[in-house]
Coordinates of C-alpha atoms in Angstrom, one line a residue:
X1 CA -8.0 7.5 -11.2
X2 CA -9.4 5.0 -8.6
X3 CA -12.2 2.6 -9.6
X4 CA -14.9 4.5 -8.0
X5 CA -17.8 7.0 -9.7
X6 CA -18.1 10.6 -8.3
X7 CA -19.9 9.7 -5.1
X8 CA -17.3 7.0 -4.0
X9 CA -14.5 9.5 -4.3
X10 CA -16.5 12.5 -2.4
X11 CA -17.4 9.8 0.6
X12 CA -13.8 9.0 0.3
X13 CA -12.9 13.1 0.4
X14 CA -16.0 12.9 3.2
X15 CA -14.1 10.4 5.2
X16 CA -11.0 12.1 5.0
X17 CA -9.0 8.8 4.7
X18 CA -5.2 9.4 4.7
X19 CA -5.1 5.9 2.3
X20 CA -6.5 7.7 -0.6
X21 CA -3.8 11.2 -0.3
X22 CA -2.2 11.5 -3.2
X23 CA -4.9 8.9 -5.6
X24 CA -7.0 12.2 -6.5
X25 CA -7.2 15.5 -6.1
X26 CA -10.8 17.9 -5.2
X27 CA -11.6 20.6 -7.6
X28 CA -13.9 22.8 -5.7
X29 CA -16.0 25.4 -7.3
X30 CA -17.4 27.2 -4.9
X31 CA -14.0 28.8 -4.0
X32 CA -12.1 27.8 -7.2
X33 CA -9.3 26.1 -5.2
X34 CA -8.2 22.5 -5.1
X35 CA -7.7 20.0 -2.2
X36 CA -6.2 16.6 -1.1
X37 CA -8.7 14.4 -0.1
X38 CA -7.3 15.4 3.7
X39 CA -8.3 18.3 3.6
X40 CA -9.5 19.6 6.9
X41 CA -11.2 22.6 6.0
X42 CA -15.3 22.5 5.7
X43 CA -16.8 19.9 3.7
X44 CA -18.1 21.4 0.5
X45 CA -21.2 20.0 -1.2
X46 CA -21.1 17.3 -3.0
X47 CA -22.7 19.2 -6.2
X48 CA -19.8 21.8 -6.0
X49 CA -17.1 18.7 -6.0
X50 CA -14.8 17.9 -9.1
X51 CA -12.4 15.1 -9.4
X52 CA -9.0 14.9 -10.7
X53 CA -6.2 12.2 -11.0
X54 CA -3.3 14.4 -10.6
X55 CA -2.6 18.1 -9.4
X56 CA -1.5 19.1 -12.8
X57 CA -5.0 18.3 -13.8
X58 CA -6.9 20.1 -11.6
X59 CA -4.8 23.1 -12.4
X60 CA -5.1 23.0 -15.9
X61 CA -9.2 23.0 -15.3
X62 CA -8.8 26.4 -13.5
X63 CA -8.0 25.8 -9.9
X64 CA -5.4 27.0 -7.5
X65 CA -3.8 24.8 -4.8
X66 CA -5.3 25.2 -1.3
X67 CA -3.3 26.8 1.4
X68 CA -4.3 24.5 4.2
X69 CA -3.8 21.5 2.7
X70 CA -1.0 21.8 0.6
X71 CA -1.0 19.8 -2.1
X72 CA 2.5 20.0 -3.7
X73 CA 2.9 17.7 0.4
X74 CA 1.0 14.7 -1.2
X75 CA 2.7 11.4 -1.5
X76 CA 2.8 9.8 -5.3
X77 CA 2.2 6.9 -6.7
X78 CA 4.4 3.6 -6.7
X79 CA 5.0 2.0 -10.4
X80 CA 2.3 -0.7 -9.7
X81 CA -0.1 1.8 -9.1
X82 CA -0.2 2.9 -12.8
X83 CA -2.1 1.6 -15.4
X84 CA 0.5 2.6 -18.6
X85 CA 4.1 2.3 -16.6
X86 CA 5.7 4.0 -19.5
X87 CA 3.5 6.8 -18.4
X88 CA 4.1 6.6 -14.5
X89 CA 7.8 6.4 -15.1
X90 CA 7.6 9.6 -17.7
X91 CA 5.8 11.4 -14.8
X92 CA 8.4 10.5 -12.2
X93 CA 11.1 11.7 -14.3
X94 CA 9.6 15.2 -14.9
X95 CA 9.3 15.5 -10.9
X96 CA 12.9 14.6 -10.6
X97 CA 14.1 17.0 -13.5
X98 CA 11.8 19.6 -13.7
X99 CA 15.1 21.6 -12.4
X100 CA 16.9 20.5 -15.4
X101 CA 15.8 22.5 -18.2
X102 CA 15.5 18.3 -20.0
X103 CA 13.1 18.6 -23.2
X104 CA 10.5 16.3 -24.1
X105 CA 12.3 14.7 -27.0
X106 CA 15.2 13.5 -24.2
X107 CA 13.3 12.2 -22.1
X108 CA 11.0 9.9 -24.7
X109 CA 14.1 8.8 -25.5
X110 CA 15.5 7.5 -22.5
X111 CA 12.4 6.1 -22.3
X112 CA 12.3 4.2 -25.3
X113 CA 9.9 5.9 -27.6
X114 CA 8.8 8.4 -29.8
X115 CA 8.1 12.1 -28.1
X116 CA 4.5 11.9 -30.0
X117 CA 3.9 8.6 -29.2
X118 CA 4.9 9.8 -25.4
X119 CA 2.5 12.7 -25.4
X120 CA 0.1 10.5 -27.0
X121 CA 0.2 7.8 -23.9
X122 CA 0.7 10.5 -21.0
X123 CA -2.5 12.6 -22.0
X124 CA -4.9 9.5 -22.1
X125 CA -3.8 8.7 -18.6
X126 CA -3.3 12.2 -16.8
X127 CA -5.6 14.0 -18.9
X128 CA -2.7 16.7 -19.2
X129 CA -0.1 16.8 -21.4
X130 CA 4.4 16.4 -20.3
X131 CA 4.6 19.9 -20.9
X132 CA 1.5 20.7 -18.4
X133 CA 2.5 18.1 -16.2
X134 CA 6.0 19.4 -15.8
X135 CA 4.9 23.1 -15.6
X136 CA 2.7 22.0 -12.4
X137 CA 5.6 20.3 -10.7
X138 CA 7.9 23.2 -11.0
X139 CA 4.8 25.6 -9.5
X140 CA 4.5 23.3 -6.8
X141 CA 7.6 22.9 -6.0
X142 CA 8.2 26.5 -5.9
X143 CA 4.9 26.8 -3.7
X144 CA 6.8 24.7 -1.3
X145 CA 10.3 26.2 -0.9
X146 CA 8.0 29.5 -0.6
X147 CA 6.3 28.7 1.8
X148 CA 8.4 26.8 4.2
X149 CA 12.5 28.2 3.2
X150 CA 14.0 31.6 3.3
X151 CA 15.3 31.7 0.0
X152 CA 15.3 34.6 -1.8
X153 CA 12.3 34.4 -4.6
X154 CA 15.1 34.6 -7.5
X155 CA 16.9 31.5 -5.9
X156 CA 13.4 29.7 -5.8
X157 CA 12.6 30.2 -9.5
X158 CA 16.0 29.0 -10.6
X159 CA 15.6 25.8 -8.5
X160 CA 12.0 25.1 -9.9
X161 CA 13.4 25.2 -13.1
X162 CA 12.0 28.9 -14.4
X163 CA 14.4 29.9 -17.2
X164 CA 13.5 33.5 -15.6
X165 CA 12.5 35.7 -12.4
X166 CA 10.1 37.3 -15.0
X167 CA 8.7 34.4 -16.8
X168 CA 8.1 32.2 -12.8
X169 CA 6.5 35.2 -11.4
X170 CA 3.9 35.6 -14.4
X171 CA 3.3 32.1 -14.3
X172 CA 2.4 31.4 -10.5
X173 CA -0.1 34.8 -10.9
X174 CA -1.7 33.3 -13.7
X175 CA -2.3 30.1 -12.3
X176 CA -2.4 30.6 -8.1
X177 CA -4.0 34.4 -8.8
X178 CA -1.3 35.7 -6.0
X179 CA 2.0 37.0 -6.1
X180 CA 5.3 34.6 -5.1
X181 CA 5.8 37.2 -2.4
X182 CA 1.6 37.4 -1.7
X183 CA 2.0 34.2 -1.0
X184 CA 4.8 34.7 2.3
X185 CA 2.8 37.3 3.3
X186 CA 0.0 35.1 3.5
X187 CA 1.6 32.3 5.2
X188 CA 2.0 33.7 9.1
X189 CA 4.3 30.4 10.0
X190 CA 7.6 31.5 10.7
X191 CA 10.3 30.3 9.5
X192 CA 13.6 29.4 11.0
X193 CA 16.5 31.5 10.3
X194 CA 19.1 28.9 8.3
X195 CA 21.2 28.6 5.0
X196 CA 19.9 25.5 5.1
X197 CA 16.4 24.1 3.4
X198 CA 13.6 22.1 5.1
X199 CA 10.8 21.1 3.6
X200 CA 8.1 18.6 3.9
X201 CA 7.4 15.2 2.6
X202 CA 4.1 13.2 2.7
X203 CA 3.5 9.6 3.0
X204 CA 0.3 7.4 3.1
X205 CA 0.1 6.0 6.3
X206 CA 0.6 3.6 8.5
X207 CA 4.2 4.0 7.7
X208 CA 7.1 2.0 10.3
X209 CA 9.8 4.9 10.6
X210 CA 11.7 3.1 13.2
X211 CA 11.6 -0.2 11.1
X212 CA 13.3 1.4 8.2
X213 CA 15.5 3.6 10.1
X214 CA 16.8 0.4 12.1
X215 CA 17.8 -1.1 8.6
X216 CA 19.8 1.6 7.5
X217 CA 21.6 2.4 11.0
X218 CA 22.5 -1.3 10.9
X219 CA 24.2 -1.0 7.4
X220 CA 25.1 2.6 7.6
X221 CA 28.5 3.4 5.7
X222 CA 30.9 4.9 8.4
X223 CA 32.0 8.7 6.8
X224 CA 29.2 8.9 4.5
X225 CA 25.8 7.9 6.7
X226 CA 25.1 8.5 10.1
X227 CA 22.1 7.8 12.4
X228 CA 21.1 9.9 15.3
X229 CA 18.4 11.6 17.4
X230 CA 16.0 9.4 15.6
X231 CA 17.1 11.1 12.0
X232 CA 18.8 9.7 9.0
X233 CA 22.0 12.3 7.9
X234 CA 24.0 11.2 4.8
X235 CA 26.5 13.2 2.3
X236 CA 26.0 14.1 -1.2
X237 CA 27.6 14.3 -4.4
X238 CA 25.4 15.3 -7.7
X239 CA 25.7 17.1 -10.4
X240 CA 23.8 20.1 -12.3
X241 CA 22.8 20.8 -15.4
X242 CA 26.2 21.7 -16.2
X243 CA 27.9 18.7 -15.2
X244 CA 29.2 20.7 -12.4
X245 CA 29.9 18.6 -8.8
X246 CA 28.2 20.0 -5.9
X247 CA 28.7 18.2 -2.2
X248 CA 26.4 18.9 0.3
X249 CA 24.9 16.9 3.2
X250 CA 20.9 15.7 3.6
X251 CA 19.2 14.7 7.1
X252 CA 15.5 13.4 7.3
X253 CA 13.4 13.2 9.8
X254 CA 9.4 12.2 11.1
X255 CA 6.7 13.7 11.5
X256 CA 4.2 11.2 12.2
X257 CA 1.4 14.0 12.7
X258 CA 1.7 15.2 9.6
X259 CA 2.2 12.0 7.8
X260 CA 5.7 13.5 6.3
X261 CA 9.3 13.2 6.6
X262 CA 11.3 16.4 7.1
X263 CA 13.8 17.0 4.9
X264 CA 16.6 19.4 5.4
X265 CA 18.9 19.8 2.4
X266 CA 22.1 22.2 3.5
X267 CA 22.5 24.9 0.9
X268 CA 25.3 24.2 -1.2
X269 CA 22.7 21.4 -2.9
X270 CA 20.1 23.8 -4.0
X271 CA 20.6 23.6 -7.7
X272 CA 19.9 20.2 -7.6
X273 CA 17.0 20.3 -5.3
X274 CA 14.4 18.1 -7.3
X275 CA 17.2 15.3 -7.6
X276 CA 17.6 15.6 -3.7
X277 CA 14.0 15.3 -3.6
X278 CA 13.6 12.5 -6.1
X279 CA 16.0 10.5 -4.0
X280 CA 14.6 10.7 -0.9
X281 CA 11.1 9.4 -1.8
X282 CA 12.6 6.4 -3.4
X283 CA 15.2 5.8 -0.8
X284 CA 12.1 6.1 2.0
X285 CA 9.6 4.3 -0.1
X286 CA 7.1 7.1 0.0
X287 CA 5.5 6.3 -3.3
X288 CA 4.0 3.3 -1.3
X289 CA 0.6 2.2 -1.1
X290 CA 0.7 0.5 2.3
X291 CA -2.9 -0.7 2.3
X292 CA -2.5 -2.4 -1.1
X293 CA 0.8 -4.5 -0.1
X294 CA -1.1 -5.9 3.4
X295 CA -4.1 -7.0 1.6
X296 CA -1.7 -9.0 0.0
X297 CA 0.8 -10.0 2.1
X298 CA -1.6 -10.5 5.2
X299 CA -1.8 -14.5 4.3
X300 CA 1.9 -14.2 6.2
X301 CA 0.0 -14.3 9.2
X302 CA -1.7 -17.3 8.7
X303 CA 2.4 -18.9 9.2
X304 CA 3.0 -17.5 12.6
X305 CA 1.0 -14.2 13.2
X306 CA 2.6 -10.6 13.3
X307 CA 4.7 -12.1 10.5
X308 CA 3.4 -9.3 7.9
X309 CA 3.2 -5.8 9.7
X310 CA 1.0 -3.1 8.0
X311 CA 2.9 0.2 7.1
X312 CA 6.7 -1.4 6.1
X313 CA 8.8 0.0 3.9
X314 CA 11.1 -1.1 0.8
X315 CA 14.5 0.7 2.3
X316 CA 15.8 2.2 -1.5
X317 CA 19.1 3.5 -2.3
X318 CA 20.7 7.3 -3.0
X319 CA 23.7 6.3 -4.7
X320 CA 23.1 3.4 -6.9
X321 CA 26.7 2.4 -6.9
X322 CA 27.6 2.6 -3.5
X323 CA 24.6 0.5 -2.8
X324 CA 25.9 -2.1 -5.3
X325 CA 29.3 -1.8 -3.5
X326 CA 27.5 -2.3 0.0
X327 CA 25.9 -5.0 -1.8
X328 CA 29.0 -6.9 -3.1
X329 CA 31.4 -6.2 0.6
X330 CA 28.4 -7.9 1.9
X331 CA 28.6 -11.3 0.8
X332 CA 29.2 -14.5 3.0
X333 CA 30.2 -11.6 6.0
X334 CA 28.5 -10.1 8.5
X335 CA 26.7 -7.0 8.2
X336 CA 28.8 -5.2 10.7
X337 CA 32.0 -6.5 8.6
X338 CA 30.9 -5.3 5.4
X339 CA 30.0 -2.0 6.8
X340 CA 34.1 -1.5 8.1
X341 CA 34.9 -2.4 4.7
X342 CA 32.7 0.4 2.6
X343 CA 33.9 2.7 5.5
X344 CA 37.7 1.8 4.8
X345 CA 36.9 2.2 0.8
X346 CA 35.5 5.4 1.6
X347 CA 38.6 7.0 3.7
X348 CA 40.8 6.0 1.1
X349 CA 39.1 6.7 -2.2
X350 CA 36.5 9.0 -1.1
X351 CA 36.3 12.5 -1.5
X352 CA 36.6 14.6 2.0
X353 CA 33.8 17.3 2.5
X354 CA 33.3 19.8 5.3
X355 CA 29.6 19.3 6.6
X356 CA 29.8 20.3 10.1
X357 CA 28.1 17.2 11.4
X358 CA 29.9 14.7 13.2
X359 CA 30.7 11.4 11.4
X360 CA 29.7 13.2 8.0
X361 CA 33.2 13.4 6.6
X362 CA 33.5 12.0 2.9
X363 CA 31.1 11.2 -0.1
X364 CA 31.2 7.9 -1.5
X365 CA 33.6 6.9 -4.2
X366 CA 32.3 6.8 -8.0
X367 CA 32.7 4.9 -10.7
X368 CA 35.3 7.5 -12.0
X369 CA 36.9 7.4 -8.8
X370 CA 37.3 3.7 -9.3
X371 CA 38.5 3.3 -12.6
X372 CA 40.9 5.8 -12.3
X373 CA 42.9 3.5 -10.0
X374 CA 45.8 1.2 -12.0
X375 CA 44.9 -1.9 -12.7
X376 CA 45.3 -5.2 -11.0
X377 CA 42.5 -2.9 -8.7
X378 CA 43.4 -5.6 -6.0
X379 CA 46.4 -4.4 -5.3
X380 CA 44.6 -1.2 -4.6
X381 CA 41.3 -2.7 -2.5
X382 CA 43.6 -5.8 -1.1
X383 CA 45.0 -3.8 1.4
X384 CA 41.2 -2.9 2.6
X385 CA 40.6 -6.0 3.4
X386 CA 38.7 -6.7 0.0
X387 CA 39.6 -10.0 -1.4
X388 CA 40.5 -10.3 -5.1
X389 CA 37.0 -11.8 -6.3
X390 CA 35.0 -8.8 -4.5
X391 CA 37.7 -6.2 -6.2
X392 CA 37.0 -7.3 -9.7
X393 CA 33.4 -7.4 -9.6
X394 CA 33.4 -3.9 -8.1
X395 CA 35.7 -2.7 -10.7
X396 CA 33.4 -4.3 -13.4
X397 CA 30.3 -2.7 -12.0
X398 CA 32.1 0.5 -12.1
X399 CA 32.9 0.1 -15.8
X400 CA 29.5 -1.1 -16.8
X401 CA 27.5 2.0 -15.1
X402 CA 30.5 4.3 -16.6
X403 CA 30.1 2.4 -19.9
X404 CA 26.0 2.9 -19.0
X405 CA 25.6 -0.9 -19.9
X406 CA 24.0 -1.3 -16.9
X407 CA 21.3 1.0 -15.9
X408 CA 19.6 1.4 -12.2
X409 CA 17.5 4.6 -13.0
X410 CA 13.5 4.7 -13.2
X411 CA 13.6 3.8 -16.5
X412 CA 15.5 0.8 -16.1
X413 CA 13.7 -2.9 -16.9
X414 CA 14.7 -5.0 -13.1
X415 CA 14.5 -8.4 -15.0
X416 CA 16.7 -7.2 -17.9
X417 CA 19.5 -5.5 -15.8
X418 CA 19.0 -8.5 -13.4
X419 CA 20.7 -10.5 -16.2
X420 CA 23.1 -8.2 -17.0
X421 CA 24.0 -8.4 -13.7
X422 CA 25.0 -12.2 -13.4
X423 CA 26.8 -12.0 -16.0
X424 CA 29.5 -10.2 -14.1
X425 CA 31.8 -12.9 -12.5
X426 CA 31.1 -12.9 -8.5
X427 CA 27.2 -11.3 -9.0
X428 CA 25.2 -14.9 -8.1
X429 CA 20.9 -14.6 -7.8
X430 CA 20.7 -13.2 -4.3
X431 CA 23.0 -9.9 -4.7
X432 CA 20.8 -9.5 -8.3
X433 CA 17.9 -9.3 -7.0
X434 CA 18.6 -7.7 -3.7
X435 CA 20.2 -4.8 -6.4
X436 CA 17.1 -4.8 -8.1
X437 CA 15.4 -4.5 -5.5
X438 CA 17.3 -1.4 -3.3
X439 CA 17.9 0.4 -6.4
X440 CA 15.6 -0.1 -9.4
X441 CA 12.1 0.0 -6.6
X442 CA 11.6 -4.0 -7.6
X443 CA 8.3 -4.9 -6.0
X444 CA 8.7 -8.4 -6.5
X445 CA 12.3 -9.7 -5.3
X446 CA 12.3 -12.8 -3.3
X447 CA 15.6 -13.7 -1.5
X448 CA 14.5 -17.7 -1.0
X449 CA 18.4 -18.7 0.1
X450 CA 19.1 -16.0 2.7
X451 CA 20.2 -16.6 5.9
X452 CA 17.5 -14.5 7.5
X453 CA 14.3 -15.5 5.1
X454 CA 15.6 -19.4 6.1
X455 CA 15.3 -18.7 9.7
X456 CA 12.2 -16.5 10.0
X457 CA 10.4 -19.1 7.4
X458 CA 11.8 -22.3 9.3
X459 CA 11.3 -25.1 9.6
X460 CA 10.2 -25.0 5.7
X461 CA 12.7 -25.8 3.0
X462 CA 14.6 -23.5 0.5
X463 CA 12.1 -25.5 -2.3
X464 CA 8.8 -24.9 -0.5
X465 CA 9.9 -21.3 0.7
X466 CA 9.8 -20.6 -2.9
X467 CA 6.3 -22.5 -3.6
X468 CA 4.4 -20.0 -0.1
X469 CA 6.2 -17.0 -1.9
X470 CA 4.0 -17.1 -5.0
X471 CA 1.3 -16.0 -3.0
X472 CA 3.1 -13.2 -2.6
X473 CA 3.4 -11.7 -5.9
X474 CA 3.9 -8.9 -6.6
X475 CA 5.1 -7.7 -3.3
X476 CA 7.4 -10.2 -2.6
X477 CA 10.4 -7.6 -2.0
X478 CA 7.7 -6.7 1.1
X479 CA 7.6 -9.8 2.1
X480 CA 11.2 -10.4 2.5
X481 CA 11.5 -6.8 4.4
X482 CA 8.9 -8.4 7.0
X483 CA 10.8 -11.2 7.0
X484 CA 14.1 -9.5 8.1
X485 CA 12.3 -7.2 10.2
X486 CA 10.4 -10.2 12.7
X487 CA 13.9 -11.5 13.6

C-alpha cells in the first residue's frame, strides 16, 4: 500500500485524485460495499473508512464491489510499483489466466519457485492468498462482462474461468449478496445489440492517446493493424486451454472522460478473453504511474523545455514475435520501408481471416509458420525484399521462442534475455533493448545511438547522451518515448 497512515489515504479518497485509482481500495462499513478512491458517490466518514491494497482484499474482509464506481474498471500497477516483483508478476499472471483453469504449482514454477514459498511471499504483500487473489479476478471480471456485454450468463462463467454455471453463480451471491442476473436488472444502461464484446479499461491519468496512437499508425503492419476514426483495430491469433487456435479481431478506443480505453473484442475470441485483456494493458501501458515517471523525467526540461510531457506512454507489443520481426525489417531502413516488408511477409506466410473490417485481412506469421518453410529461409524471404542477414536472424528468433530459449513473457528477466539476444548473429545493442523494451515492459531502456535520440538530444555527443541519461533511471525507456515523440 502507499506510504501514507489512515488519514492520508481518506484525504486522498477525500480528494478524489484520479493519481491514486487503482493504489488502494475503500472498505466502507456503513454500507458494506467497497470503492476506488474516485468514487463519486457521498463521502463517508472517515470513522466508517477501511483501507485495502488490492480488491481481492477488500473482498476477502466482507465487502462487495460498488456499482457506481466499478472497481473491476481500476487501472493496476506497473512492475516498479511493487515492493516483492516476484509477487507483482505472480499477480499479473493470475489476471491474465484466471480463464485458464492454471494451478498454483504451474505457475510458481514458471516463476521460479516453490508454490509454498509463492504463497508465502504473495500473502505478506496482498494480505490475500493466490487462490483468493485469483478467485477475485474471475468475479470481477465476470462483474464486468455482466454489466456491460450481452452474453448469456453461462458464456460469462466459462470465460471467468468458473469450472461451472452452478459453482460461479453460488460464488458471486456469496460474495456480491446479488444474483448474476440481479445484477443486469440492476444496471438500467443499455446495452448495444452485438456478437461482439466491449468493455471498459481504466488508466491513471494524464494519459497522451494521440501520442501513442501516432506511434503505432506510423509502424502499423499492413493486413494485420490498422488505424482509423481515432481507434486502434488489429487481428488475432491465440490459443485456449486446449491448444485450440482461435482468430478474431480487437479494436480500442478513448474515453478520456472516463479515464478508460474501450475495448471491443469480436466474439470468436471469447474463450480467451483475459489473454485479450492482458494484452491490451501492456500493449497501451495502462499499468502506468504517470505521475511517478515526470517527477523523474521532468529534469528533461531543464535541456530545452516541453522535452518530457506528463501522461506518455511505453507503446508495448501483442505478439511478441511479430514485434521482434518489425524490430529486425527495421534496421538501417526507414520506418515506412520496414512496414512494406512485415506487410509482404504477412500476405505470403500469414494466415487469411475474415473480420469484416477493411485492411484487417491476415494474422501475423508464427514461429511454426516460419520454421516450417525449407531451409536456406532466404530463398523463401529473398524474394520479399528481406536480405539474407535479416532472414537468418528471423529464422533464429523463431527457433529460440519455439525452442522457448528465449522468453518475452512477464516472467521474463530483460537483462538476461537481453543477452540471449545478441548472441543471435544480426541482433546488435539497439534492437536488444528496443525488444526489451516493447515486449518484456523494460522501464529502463535507453537507445543512446538512435537516429532520433541523436537529433532531439543534439548538439550533445553519443558519450555524454549516455552520461544526462543516468539521471533518468529508471524510466529511461520514457525518456526515449519523449524523445521520439518532440521530433
Amino acid at each position: 500500500m502507499l506510504a501514507l497512515d489512515n488519514n492520508g489515504l481518506y484525504t486522498a479518497y477525500k480528494a478524489k485524485d484520479a493519481r491514486f485509482d487503482g493504489r488502494f481500495f475503500i472498505g466502507i462499513l456503513s454500507t458494506g460495499i467497497y470503492c476506488r478512491p474516485v468514487c463519486k458517490a457521498r463521502q463517508p466518514k472517515e470513522e466508517n473508512c477501511s483501507f485495502y491494497s488490492t480488491a481481492a482484499e477488500a473482498e476477502q474482509a466482507g465487502y462487495r464491489p460498488c456499482l457506481l464506481c466499478r472497481p473491476e474498471l481500476a487501472p493496476g500497477s506497473s512492475i516498479t510499483d511493487a515492493t516483492a516483483n516476484l509477487v507483482h508478476k505472480a499477480a499479473r499472471m493470475l489476471e491474465e489466466n484466471c480463464g485458464s483453469g492454471q494451478n498454483l504449482d504451474e505457475l510458481a514454477g514458471r516463476l521460479g519457485c516453490t508454490d509454498r514459498h509463492l504463497r508465502r511471499v504473495f500473502t505478506a504483500e496482498y494480505h490475500v492468498s493466490p487462490v483468493q487473489y485469483l478467485q477475485t479476478c474471475r468475479l470481477l471480471l465476470a462483474k464486468n462482462l455482466l454489466t456491460d456485454t450481452n452474453l448469456s450468463v453461462l458464456d460469462v462463467a466459462m470465460s471467468a474461468g468458473f469450472g461451472s454455471l452452478r459453482r460461479f453463480n453460488d460464488l458471486f451471491k456469496e460474495h456480491y449478496q446479488l444474483s448474476p442476473t440481479g445484477l443486469r436488472k440492476r444496471m438500467s444502461e443499455k446495452k448495444k445489440e452485438s456478437s461482439n464484446i466491449t468493455l471498459a479499461l481504466g488508466y491513471r491519468p494524464p494519459y497522451l492517446w494521440e501520442e501513442l496512437l501516432s506511434f503505432l499508425a506510423t509502424r502499423a503492419i499492413p493486413g494485420v493493424e490498422v488505424i482509423k476514426e481515432g481507434k486502434y483495430f488489429r487481428t488475432v491469433h491465440l490459443q485456449d486451454t486446449h491448444q485450440k487456435s482461435l482468430y478474431g479481431w480487437v479494436s480500442v478506443g478513448h474515453l478520456p472522460q472516463q479515464n478508460a480505453l474501450s475495448v471491443t473484442v469480436s466474439e470468436g475470441l471469447l474463450p480467451v478473453i483475459p489473454q485479450v485483456l492482458a494484452k491490451i494493458r501492456h500493449m497501451f501501458d495502462l499499468y502506468c504511474d504517470p505521475t511517478t515517471i515526470y517527477d523523474t523525467l521532468q529534469v528533461m526540461n531543464d535541456i530545452r523545455p516541453g522535452l518530457c510531457t506528463p501522461g506518455t506512454r511505453l507503446p508495448g507489443s501483442f505478439n511478441a514475435f511479430e514485434m521482434v520481426v518489425r524490430a529486425v525489417l527495421g534496421q538501417q531502413i526507414t520506418i515506412k520501408a520496414a512496414s512494406t516488408l512485415a506487410g509482404r511477409l504477412v500476405n505470403t506466410f500469414g494466415i487469411q481471416i475474415e473480420t469484416g473490417i477493411a485492411g484487417l485481412t491476415h494474422v501475423f506469421p508464427s514461429p511454426t509458420d516460419i520454421l516450417k518453410l525449407s531451409e536456406p529461409i532466404e530463398s523463401h524471404l529473398g524474394p520479399l525484399g528481406i536480405i539474407a542477414t535479416r532472414a537468418k536472424t528471423i529464422y533464429a528468433l523463431a527457433k529460440a521462442l519455439e525452442d522457448k530459449t528465449i522468453d518475452f513473457g512477464l516472467c521474463a528477466d530483460p537483462e538476461t534475455e537481453m543477452k540471449k539476444l545478441l548472441d543471435i548473429p544480426g541482433i546488435g545493442s539497439w534492437t536488444a533493448q528496443y525488444i526489451a523494451m516493447r515486449t518484456m515492459e523494460w522501464t529502463d531502456a535507453f537507445l543512446e545511438t538512435d537516429v532520433g535520440v541523436k537529433k532531439a538530444l543534439a548538439p550533445y555527443s553519443v558519450k555524454e547522451i549516455s552520461q544526462i541519461a543516468e539521471k533518468w533511471h529508471p524510466w529511461r525507456s520514457y525518456a526515449t518515448i519523449n524523445l521520439w515523440n518532440s521530433l
